[in-house]
Amino acid sequence: MRRSLKALLTALWFMLLTLPVMGIKLNTLDKSVQWRFDRILWLGLGVFVLALIWDWCFSRRAKGLPLLCLPAGLAAGLRSLPGGRPWLKTTGLAVLGVIMLIMPVLGSFYQTNIMISALLYVMLALGLNIVVGLAGQLVLGYVAFYAVGAYTYALLNQFLGWGFWACLPAGGIVAVLFGLGLGFPVLRLRGDYLAIVTLGFGEIVRLSLQNWTSLTGGPRGISDIPRPGLFGLPMDINASTTYVYYLVLAAVAITIIVIYRLKNSRVGLALQALREDEIACEAMGVDITRVKLSAFALGSCWAGFAGVIFAAKTTYINPSSFTFMESAMILSMVVLGGMGSISGVVIAAMILILAPEYLRAFSEYRMLIFGAIMVVMMIFRPQGLISGERRRYRISGLERARNGGRA
């Protein structure tokens, strides 16, 4: 009875909050008001059921019981899949690769464009994962490096006539310089103070692009940015979009390989040590200054590359494409996927970009569904979809015997 009353109060509260948005429709032409109480009632019923399920889940967690009880044989089989059958992971990756390769052939022009945007955000999220996930430096102005890469291509093409392939490394280099320029003043900052400073840096870059009209065009932006060419061959809009798709797909594959190698390298281990405990890391002889600057430089480099590709894809850029909400979305991908996890960040980026597009059938409720999924995810899985792997060192019996029984 107590659970039902609590769920009923929750449903009534949600109905009251959403009444002005979902229950009232204003017709400005004939100046009439249309009441849609049926939607409010359906919403209240759904919230009532979800509140009962929510309370049941938390009561089981408080008692230490699992939310889902599987048969013993099935549970043992599922636990043995990741370690006992490595061929399953290889087969899944091969199937996914084939699907991604043939997607432009089987899909529509719209789907190809959406996948290009999703893959660009995968690059951005993986780049931010170096700074936030591996190094533990909270950055809220990451979109500034994205804007630097995009405007580098646009300005170099406009004033010097440089092509895409010449501007691609240039965009990464300029973004690295901006990353180092941000890294030096914030070497002694951490936590909330670092986040505030990087947020201010992102706004400085955006406002500079918006007000420096003589160079960047101001709010008008820069148009007529050429798409990447293929040995001078003429391409229509469909062929050019397909070419950009494969270009971004190759860039994402290279990004995953490089970051995976970086994660297990000497620099990657130093970044992870910095994330765990900065004082202990410095006490062990790690150069904190060099490690932090390396994190900012590596993370900003991939954002610069993604910015150049974004400018080539859209052929038009302006400062409104690089707001704080973009930084917040990229950071959400890193947190949702699992900080430090490569596969988790890739999955989260795909979900956060593709889900709103494919939920357009629920156009009035898709952002509500989107937000509810994020809240539930952060409550029941705060470590992310796939938590970052941590190195574990074990001393064997032979080594223990050699050390005279000392661990």
Short mmCIF file of C-alpha atoms in Angstrom, two decimals:
data_model
loop_
_atom_site.label_atom_id
_atom_site.label_comp_id
_atom_site.label_asym_id
_atom_site.label_seq_id
_atom_site.Cartn_x
_atom_site.Cartn_y
_atom_site.Cartn_z
CA MET A 1 0.00 0.00 0.00
CA ARG A 2 2.82 2.38 0.85
CA ARG A 3 4.55 1.69 -2.49
CA SER A 4 1.34 2.32 -4.43
CA LEU A 5 0.70 5.62 -2.63
CA LYS A 6 4.28 6.77 -3.27
CA ALA A 7 4.02 5.82 -6.96
CA LEU A 8 0.67 7.63 -7.22
CA LEU A 9 2.14 10.82 -5.76
CA THR A 10 5.07 10.60 -8.17
CA ALA A 11 2.71 10.19 -11.12
CA LEU A 12 0.61 13.17 -10.05
CA TRP A 13 3.73 15.30 -9.64
CA PHE A 14 4.94 14.40 -13.16
CA MET A 15 1.47 15.11 -14.61
CA LEU A 16 1.47 18.54 -12.97
CA LEU A 17 4.96 19.38 -14.23
CA THR A 18 4.31 18.30 -17.83
CA LEU A 19 0.81 19.77 -18.11
CA PRO A 20 1.94 23.12 -19.65
CA VAL A 21 4.16 21.32 -22.18
CA MET A 22 2.19 18.22 -23.17
CA GLY A 23 -1.34 19.01 -22.07
CA ILE A 24 -1.87 22.43 -23.67
CA LYS A 25 -1.62 23.27 -27.36
CA LEU A 26 -1.93 26.89 -28.43
CA ASN A 27 -3.23 27.70 -31.89
CA THR A 28 -1.92 31.15 -32.75
CA LEU A 29 -3.97 31.41 -35.95
CA ASP A 30 -7.44 31.31 -34.43
CA LYS A 31 -6.19 32.14 -30.90
CA SER A 32 -7.63 29.01 -29.33
CA VAL A 33 -6.43 26.61 -26.65
CA GLN A 34 -6.66 22.85 -27.08
CA TRP A 35 -6.50 20.68 -23.97
CA ARG A 36 -4.90 17.24 -24.41
CA PHE A 37 -5.65 15.49 -21.14
CA ASP A 38 -5.41 12.02 -22.71
CA ARG A 39 -1.65 12.40 -23.09
CA ILE A 40 -1.30 13.53 -19.50
CA LEU A 41 -3.28 10.50 -18.30
CA TRP A 42 -1.18 8.08 -20.33
CA LEU A 43 1.97 9.73 -19.01
CA GLY A 44 0.71 9.44 -15.44
CA LEU A 45 -0.07 5.74 -15.94
CA GLY A 46 3.41 5.11 -17.34
CA VAL A 47 5.10 7.00 -14.51
CA PHE A 48 3.00 5.10 -11.95
CA VAL A 49 4.15 1.73 -13.33
CA LEU A 50 7.78 2.86 -13.61
CA ALA A 51 7.71 4.21 -10.06
CA LEU A 52 6.53 0.82 -8.78
CA ILE A 53 9.33 -0.93 -10.69
CA TRP A 54 11.84 1.65 -9.44
CA ASP A 55 10.84 1.13 -5.80
CA TRP A 56 10.98 -2.65 -6.23
CA CYS A 57 14.49 -2.49 -7.71
CA PHE A 58 15.82 -0.33 -4.88
CA SER A 59 14.21 -2.56 -2.24
CA ARG A 60 16.00 -5.59 -3.72
CA ARG A 61 19.30 -3.71 -3.87
CA ALA A 62 18.90 -2.69 -0.21
CA LYS A 63 18.46 -6.38 0.71
CA GLY A 64 21.49 -7.38 -1.35
CA LEU A 65 19.41 -9.37 -3.85
CA PRO A 66 20.07 -9.38 -7.63
CA LEU A 67 17.60 -7.57 -9.87
CA LEU A 68 17.39 -10.50 -12.28
CA CYS A 69 17.69 -14.16 -11.30
CA LEU A 70 18.87 -16.42 -14.13
CA PRO A 71 19.09 -20.20 -14.08
CA ALA A 72 22.45 -21.42 -12.79
CA GLY A 73 23.45 -23.01 -16.10
CA LEU A 74 22.58 -19.92 -18.16
CA ALA A 75 24.35 -17.57 -15.74
CA ALA A 76 27.51 -19.71 -15.80
CA GLY A 77 27.42 -19.78 -19.60
CA LEU A 78 27.11 -16.00 -19.83
CA ARG A 79 30.00 -15.50 -17.41
CA SER A 80 32.23 -17.78 -19.48
CA LEU A 81 31.55 -16.02 -22.80
CA PRO A 82 34.08 -13.14 -22.59
CA GLY A 83 37.04 -15.22 -21.43
CA GLY A 84 36.25 -18.70 -22.69
CA ARG A 85 35.32 -17.84 -26.26
CA PRO A 86 37.58 -15.12 -27.66
CA TRP A 87 36.55 -16.07 -31.19
CA LEU A 88 33.11 -14.62 -30.45
CA LYS A 89 34.59 -11.14 -29.97
CA THR A 90 36.64 -11.45 -33.17
CA THR A 91 33.61 -12.61 -35.14
CA GLY A 92 31.48 -9.77 -33.78
CA LEU A 93 34.08 -7.18 -34.73
CA ALA A 94 34.38 -8.67 -38.24
CA VAL A 95 30.60 -8.60 -38.74
CA LEU A 96 30.44 -5.00 -37.47
CA GLY A 97 33.24 -4.01 -39.85
CA VAL A 98 31.43 -5.53 -42.83
CA ILE A 99 28.19 -3.76 -41.87
CA MET A 100 29.97 -0.41 -41.58
CA LEU A 101 31.65 -0.91 -44.97
CA ILE A 102 28.47 -1.71 -46.88
CA MET A 103 26.23 0.76 -45.01
CA PRO A 104 26.43 3.55 -47.66
CA VAL A 105 25.49 1.03 -50.36
CA LEU A 106 22.45 -0.32 -48.54
CA GLY A 107 21.43 2.83 -46.65
CA SER A 108 19.99 6.11 -47.82
CA PHE A 109 21.68 9.48 -48.22
CA TYR A 110 20.15 10.63 -44.92
CA GLN A 111 21.44 7.60 -43.02
CA THR A 112 24.93 8.09 -44.43
CA ASN A 113 24.95 11.71 -43.25
CA ILE A 114 23.81 10.69 -39.78
CA MET A 115 26.52 8.04 -39.57
CA ILE A 116 29.16 10.59 -40.59
CA SER A 117 28.08 12.83 -37.70
CA ALA A 118 28.10 9.86 -35.30
CA LEU A 119 31.60 8.83 -36.37
CA LEU A 120 32.86 12.40 -35.97
CA TYR A 121 31.56 12.42 -32.40
CA VAL A 122 33.28 9.07 -31.84
CA MET A 123 36.57 10.76 -32.76
CA LEU A 124 35.84 13.70 -30.47
CA ALA A 125 34.81 11.47 -27.56
CA LEU A 126 37.91 9.31 -27.93
CA GLY A 127 40.09 12.42 -27.97
CA LEU A 128 38.44 13.77 -24.83
CA ASN A 129 38.78 10.33 -23.28
CA ILE A 130 42.56 10.83 -23.30
CA VAL A 131 42.27 13.98 -21.19
CA VAL A 132 39.33 13.05 -18.94
CA GLY A 133 39.31 9.24 -18.95
CA LEU A 134 43.02 8.47 -18.90
CA ALA A 135 44.56 11.59 -17.33
CA GLY A 136 41.62 12.52 -15.08
CA GLN A 137 41.65 16.21 -16.08
CA LEU A 138 38.08 17.56 -16.22
CA VAL A 139 37.80 19.71 -19.37
CA LEU A 140 34.55 21.54 -20.22
CA GLY A 141 35.78 23.59 -23.19
CA TYR A 142 36.85 20.75 -25.47
CA VAL A 143 34.73 22.04 -28.34
CA ALA A 144 37.18 24.96 -28.69
CA PHE A 145 39.78 22.65 -30.25
CA TYR A 146 37.08 21.30 -32.56
CA ALA A 147 36.37 24.87 -33.69
CA VAL A 148 40.08 25.60 -34.13
CA GLY A 149 40.44 22.67 -36.52
CA ALA A 150 37.37 23.65 -38.54
CA TYR A 151 38.37 27.31 -38.87
CA THR A 152 41.96 26.38 -39.70
CA TYR A 153 40.78 24.55 -42.79
CA ALA A 154 38.30 27.28 -43.75
CA LEU A 155 40.78 30.15 -43.35
CA LEU A 156 43.74 28.42 -44.98
CA ASN A 157 41.57 27.52 -47.95
CA GLN A 158 40.06 30.99 -48.17
CA PHE A 159 43.28 33.00 -47.93
CA LEU A 160 45.99 30.61 -49.14
CA GLY A 161 44.05 28.19 -51.31
CA TRP A 162 45.17 25.10 -49.39
CA GLY A 163 43.29 21.85 -50.05
CA PHE A 164 41.80 19.37 -47.62
CA TRP A 165 44.78 17.03 -47.41
CA ALA A 166 47.18 19.90 -46.72
CA CYS A 167 44.89 21.38 -44.05
CA LEU A 168 44.20 18.08 -42.26
CA PRO A 169 47.62 17.89 -40.53
CA ALA A 170 47.67 21.69 -40.22
CA GLY A 171 44.38 21.61 -38.29
CA GLY A 172 45.79 19.03 -35.90
CA ILE A 173 49.00 21.01 -35.37
CA VAL A 174 47.18 24.31 -34.71
CA ALA A 175 44.85 22.53 -32.27
CA VAL A 176 47.88 21.08 -30.47
CA LEU A 177 49.34 24.59 -30.12
CA PHE A 178 46.06 25.79 -28.61
CA GLY A 179 46.04 22.75 -26.31
CA LEU A 180 49.54 23.54 -25.09
CA GLY A 181 48.53 27.19 -24.68
CA LEU A 182 45.70 26.05 -22.41
CA GLY A 183 47.81 23.45 -20.64
CA PHE A 184 50.56 25.75 -19.38
CA PRO A 185 48.34 28.11 -17.29
CA VAL A 186 46.35 25.25 -15.70
CA LEU A 187 49.24 23.02 -14.62
CA ARG A 188 48.54 23.66 -10.94
CA LEU A 189 44.76 23.44 -11.19
CA ARG A 190 42.60 20.38 -10.71
CA GLY A 191 38.97 19.42 -10.21
CA ASP A 192 36.33 22.14 -10.33
CA TYR A 193 38.88 24.93 -10.81
CA LEU A 194 40.29 23.25 -13.90
CA ALA A 195 36.78 22.72 -15.26
CA ILE A 196 35.90 26.42 -14.80
CA VAL A 197 39.08 27.60 -16.52
CA THR A 198 38.60 25.26 -19.51
CA LEU A 199 34.96 26.35 -19.74
CA GLY A 200 36.12 29.96 -19.92
CA PHE A 201 38.68 29.03 -22.58
CA GLY A 202 35.96 27.49 -24.73
CA GLU A 203 33.82 30.62 -24.44
CA ILE A 204 36.81 32.87 -25.26
CA VAL A 205 37.41 30.94 -28.48
CA ARG A 206 33.73 31.02 -29.45
CA LEU A 207 33.33 34.74 -28.76
CA SER A 208 36.56 35.50 -30.61
CA LEU A 209 35.27 33.66 -33.67
CA GLN A 210 31.96 35.50 -33.39
CA ASN A 211 33.40 39.02 -33.00
CA TRP A 212 36.48 38.89 -35.22
CA THR A 213 34.40 39.68 -38.27
CA SER A 214 37.27 40.70 -40.54
CA LEU A 215 38.91 37.28 -40.26
CA THR A 216 36.26 34.72 -39.39
CA GLY A 217 33.18 36.36 -40.87
CA GLY A 218 31.60 36.72 -37.45
CA PRO A 219 28.10 35.26 -37.04
CA ARG A 220 27.84 34.83 -40.84
CA GLY A 221 30.55 32.20 -40.72
CA ILE A 222 32.50 30.92 -43.72
CA SER A 223 30.84 29.20 -46.66
CA ASP A 224 31.92 27.48 -49.87
CA ILE A 225 34.45 25.26 -48.10
CA PRO A 226 35.50 22.58 -50.61
CA ARG A 227 34.89 18.93 -49.94
CA PRO A 228 37.85 16.53 -50.05
CA GLY A 229 38.73 15.40 -53.54
CA LEU A 230 39.78 12.01 -54.88
CA PHE A 231 42.64 12.49 -57.35
CA GLY A 232 40.73 15.31 -59.05
CA LEU A 233 37.78 13.12 -60.04
CA PRO A 234 34.44 14.97 -60.33
CA MET A 235 31.87 13.78 -57.78
CA ASP A 236 28.24 14.66 -57.21
CA ILE A 237 26.78 15.21 -53.74
CA ASN A 238 25.97 11.51 -53.19
CA ALA A 239 29.41 10.28 -54.24
CA SER A 240 31.11 13.01 -52.21
CA THR A 241 29.11 12.11 -49.11
CA THR A 242 29.99 8.43 -49.52
CA TYR A 243 33.65 9.37 -49.91
CA VAL A 244 33.55 11.49 -46.73
CA TYR A 245 31.88 8.57 -44.91
CA TYR A 246 34.70 6.16 -45.76
CA LEU A 247 37.22 8.87 -44.90
CA VAL A 248 35.71 9.35 -41.44
CA LEU A 249 35.42 5.58 -40.95
CA ALA A 250 39.13 5.19 -41.69
CA ALA A 251 39.92 8.10 -39.34
CA VAL A 252 37.93 6.44 -36.53
CA ALA A 253 39.72 3.12 -37.07
CA ILE A 254 43.11 4.87 -36.91
CA THR A 255 42.01 6.77 -33.78
CA ILE A 256 40.98 3.57 -32.00
CA ILE A 257 44.26 1.83 -32.88
CA VAL A 258 46.41 4.79 -31.81
CA ILE A 259 44.59 5.36 -28.52
CA TYR A 260 44.63 1.63 -27.73
CA ARG A 261 48.40 1.59 -28.27
CA LEU A 262 48.75 4.81 -26.29
CA LYS A 263 46.76 3.41 -23.37
CA ASN A 264 49.20 0.52 -22.92
CA SER A 265 52.34 2.55 -23.60
CA ARG A 266 54.67 4.30 -21.16
CA VAL A 267 52.88 7.62 -21.73
CA GLY A 268 49.47 6.00 -21.22
CA LEU A 269 50.52 4.41 -17.94
CA ALA A 270 51.82 7.79 -16.76
CA LEU A 271 48.47 9.37 -17.66
CA GLN A 272 46.59 6.72 -15.70
CA ALA A 273 48.91 7.16 -12.73
CA LEU A 274 48.19 10.89 -12.85
CA ARG A 275 44.46 10.14 -12.80
CA GLU A 276 44.68 7.87 -9.75
CA ASP A 277 46.82 10.08 -7.49
CA GLU A 278 48.74 13.12 -8.66
CA ILE A 279 50.83 13.43 -5.50
CA ALA A 280 51.85 9.76 -5.50
CA CYS A 281 52.55 9.97 -9.22
CA GLU A 282 54.94 12.87 -8.71
CA ALA A 283 56.55 11.12 -5.74
CA MET A 284 57.34 8.13 -7.96
CA GLY A 285 59.37 10.34 -10.29
CA VAL A 286 56.83 11.04 -13.03
CA ASP A 287 57.20 14.46 -14.67
CA ILE A 288 53.75 15.93 -13.97
CA THR A 289 54.27 18.93 -16.24
CA ARG A 290 55.18 16.86 -19.27
CA VAL A 291 52.41 14.32 -18.66
CA LYS A 292 49.69 16.98 -18.35
CA LEU A 293 50.88 18.83 -21.44
CA SER A 294 50.99 15.52 -23.32
CA ALA A 295 47.38 14.84 -22.35
CA PHE A 296 46.18 18.25 -23.55
CA ALA A 297 48.22 18.03 -26.75
CA LEU A 298 47.03 14.51 -27.66
CA GLY A 299 43.39 15.22 -26.85
CA SER A 300 43.29 18.51 -28.77
CA CYS A 301 45.03 16.95 -31.79
CA TRP A 302 42.14 14.57 -32.48
CA ALA A 303 39.62 17.38 -32.01
CA GLY A 304 41.52 19.41 -34.64
CA PHE A 305 41.40 16.51 -37.11
CA ALA A 306 37.66 16.08 -36.49
CA GLY A 307 37.11 19.83 -36.99
CA VAL A 308 38.78 19.78 -40.41
CA ILE A 309 36.63 16.83 -41.51
CA PHE A 310 33.50 18.54 -40.13
CA ALA A 311 34.19 21.70 -42.14
CA ALA A 312 34.75 19.61 -45.27
CA LYS A 313 31.51 17.71 -44.69
CA THR A 314 29.23 20.69 -44.10
CA THR A 315 31.05 23.14 -46.46
CA TYR A 316 29.86 25.89 -44.06
CA ILE A 317 30.77 26.73 -40.46
CA ASN A 318 29.84 29.44 -38.00
CA PRO A 319 30.38 29.95 -34.25
CA SER A 320 26.93 28.57 -33.35
CA SER A 321 28.19 25.08 -34.21
CA PHE A 322 30.70 25.17 -31.35
CA THR A 323 28.75 26.02 -28.20
CA PHE A 324 29.11 24.71 -24.67
CA MET A 325 26.34 22.18 -25.28
CA GLU A 326 28.63 20.40 -27.74
CA SER A 327 31.29 20.09 -25.04
CA ALA A 328 28.68 18.83 -22.58
CA MET A 329 27.48 16.22 -25.09
CA ILE A 330 31.02 14.96 -25.76
CA LEU A 331 31.73 14.77 -22.03
CA SER A 332 28.46 12.84 -21.56
CA MET A 333 29.69 10.28 -24.10
CA VAL A 334 32.89 9.74 -22.10
CA VAL A 335 31.05 9.44 -18.77
CA LEU A 336 28.25 7.26 -20.13
CA GLY A 337 30.63 4.92 -21.94
CA GLY A 338 33.01 4.59 -19.01
CA MET A 339 36.00 6.84 -18.43
CA GLY A 340 39.13 5.25 -19.84
CA SER A 341 37.22 2.63 -21.84
CA ILE A 342 37.64 2.77 -25.62
CA SER A 343 34.82 0.41 -26.60
CA GLY A 344 32.44 1.95 -24.06
CA VAL A 345 33.04 5.49 -25.36
CA VAL A 346 32.46 4.34 -28.95
CA ILE A 347 29.15 2.69 -28.01
CA ALA A 348 28.02 5.70 -25.96
CA ALA A 349 28.82 8.14 -28.78
CA MET A 350 26.81 6.06 -31.23
CA ILE A 351 23.86 5.86 -28.82
CA LEU A 352 23.78 9.56 -27.94
CA ILE A 353 23.94 10.67 -31.59
CA LEU A 354 21.82 8.02 -33.30
CA ALA A 355 19.11 7.60 -30.65
CA PRO A 356 17.63 11.14 -30.98
CA GLU A 357 17.57 10.76 -34.78
CA TYR A 358 15.87 7.38 -34.82
CA LEU A 359 13.41 8.45 -32.12
CA ARG A 360 11.90 11.12 -34.36
CA ALA A 361 8.75 8.99 -34.51
CA PHE A 362 8.33 10.09 -30.88
CA SER A 363 9.19 13.68 -31.73
CA GLU A 364 7.34 15.13 -28.74
CA TYR A 365 8.76 12.66 -26.24
CA ARG A 366 12.21 11.73 -27.58
CA MET A 367 14.16 14.17 -25.41
CA LEU A 368 12.11 13.09 -22.39
CA ILE A 369 12.97 9.45 -23.13
CA PHE A 370 16.57 10.43 -23.78
CA GLY A 371 16.89 12.22 -20.43
CA ALA A 372 15.16 9.42 -18.53
CA ILE A 373 17.57 6.84 -19.96
CA MET A 374 20.54 9.00 -18.92
CA VAL A 375 19.21 9.38 -15.35
CA VAL A 376 18.55 5.64 -14.98
CA MET A 377 21.99 4.86 -16.40
CA MET A 378 23.78 7.16 -13.96
CA ILE A 379 21.89 5.66 -11.00
CA PHE A 380 22.24 1.96 -11.77
CA ARG A 381 25.54 2.04 -13.71
CA PRO A 382 27.54 5.11 -12.59
CA GLN A 383 30.82 3.60 -13.82
CA GLY A 384 29.51 3.66 -17.41
CA LEU A 385 28.54 1.03 -19.93
CA ILE A 386 31.99 -0.55 -19.94
CA SER A 387 34.25 0.42 -17.08
CA GLY A 388 37.87 1.16 -17.92
CA GLU A 389 40.22 -1.77 -17.48
CA ARG A 390 42.77 -1.43 -14.71
CA ARG A 391 46.10 -3.23 -14.66
CA ARG A 392 46.49 -5.87 -11.97
CA TYR A 393 49.82 -7.28 -10.87
CA ARG A 394 50.03 -10.67 -9.23
CA ILE A 395 53.10 -12.34 -7.78
CA SER A 396 53.35 -16.04 -8.57
CA GLY A 397 54.41 -18.66 -6.05
CA LEU A 398 57.84 -19.04 -7.69
CA GLU A 399 58.55 -15.31 -7.47
CA ARG A 400 57.35 -15.25 -3.86
CA ALA A 401 59.73 -18.09 -3.04
CA ARG A 402 62.61 -16.24 -4.70
CA ASN A 403 61.88 -13.18 -2.59
CA GLY A 404 61.99 -15.23 0.59
CA GLY A 405 58.23 -15.32 1.06
CA ARG A 406 57.83 -11.55 0.83
CA ALA A 407 54.89 -10.31 -1.32
#
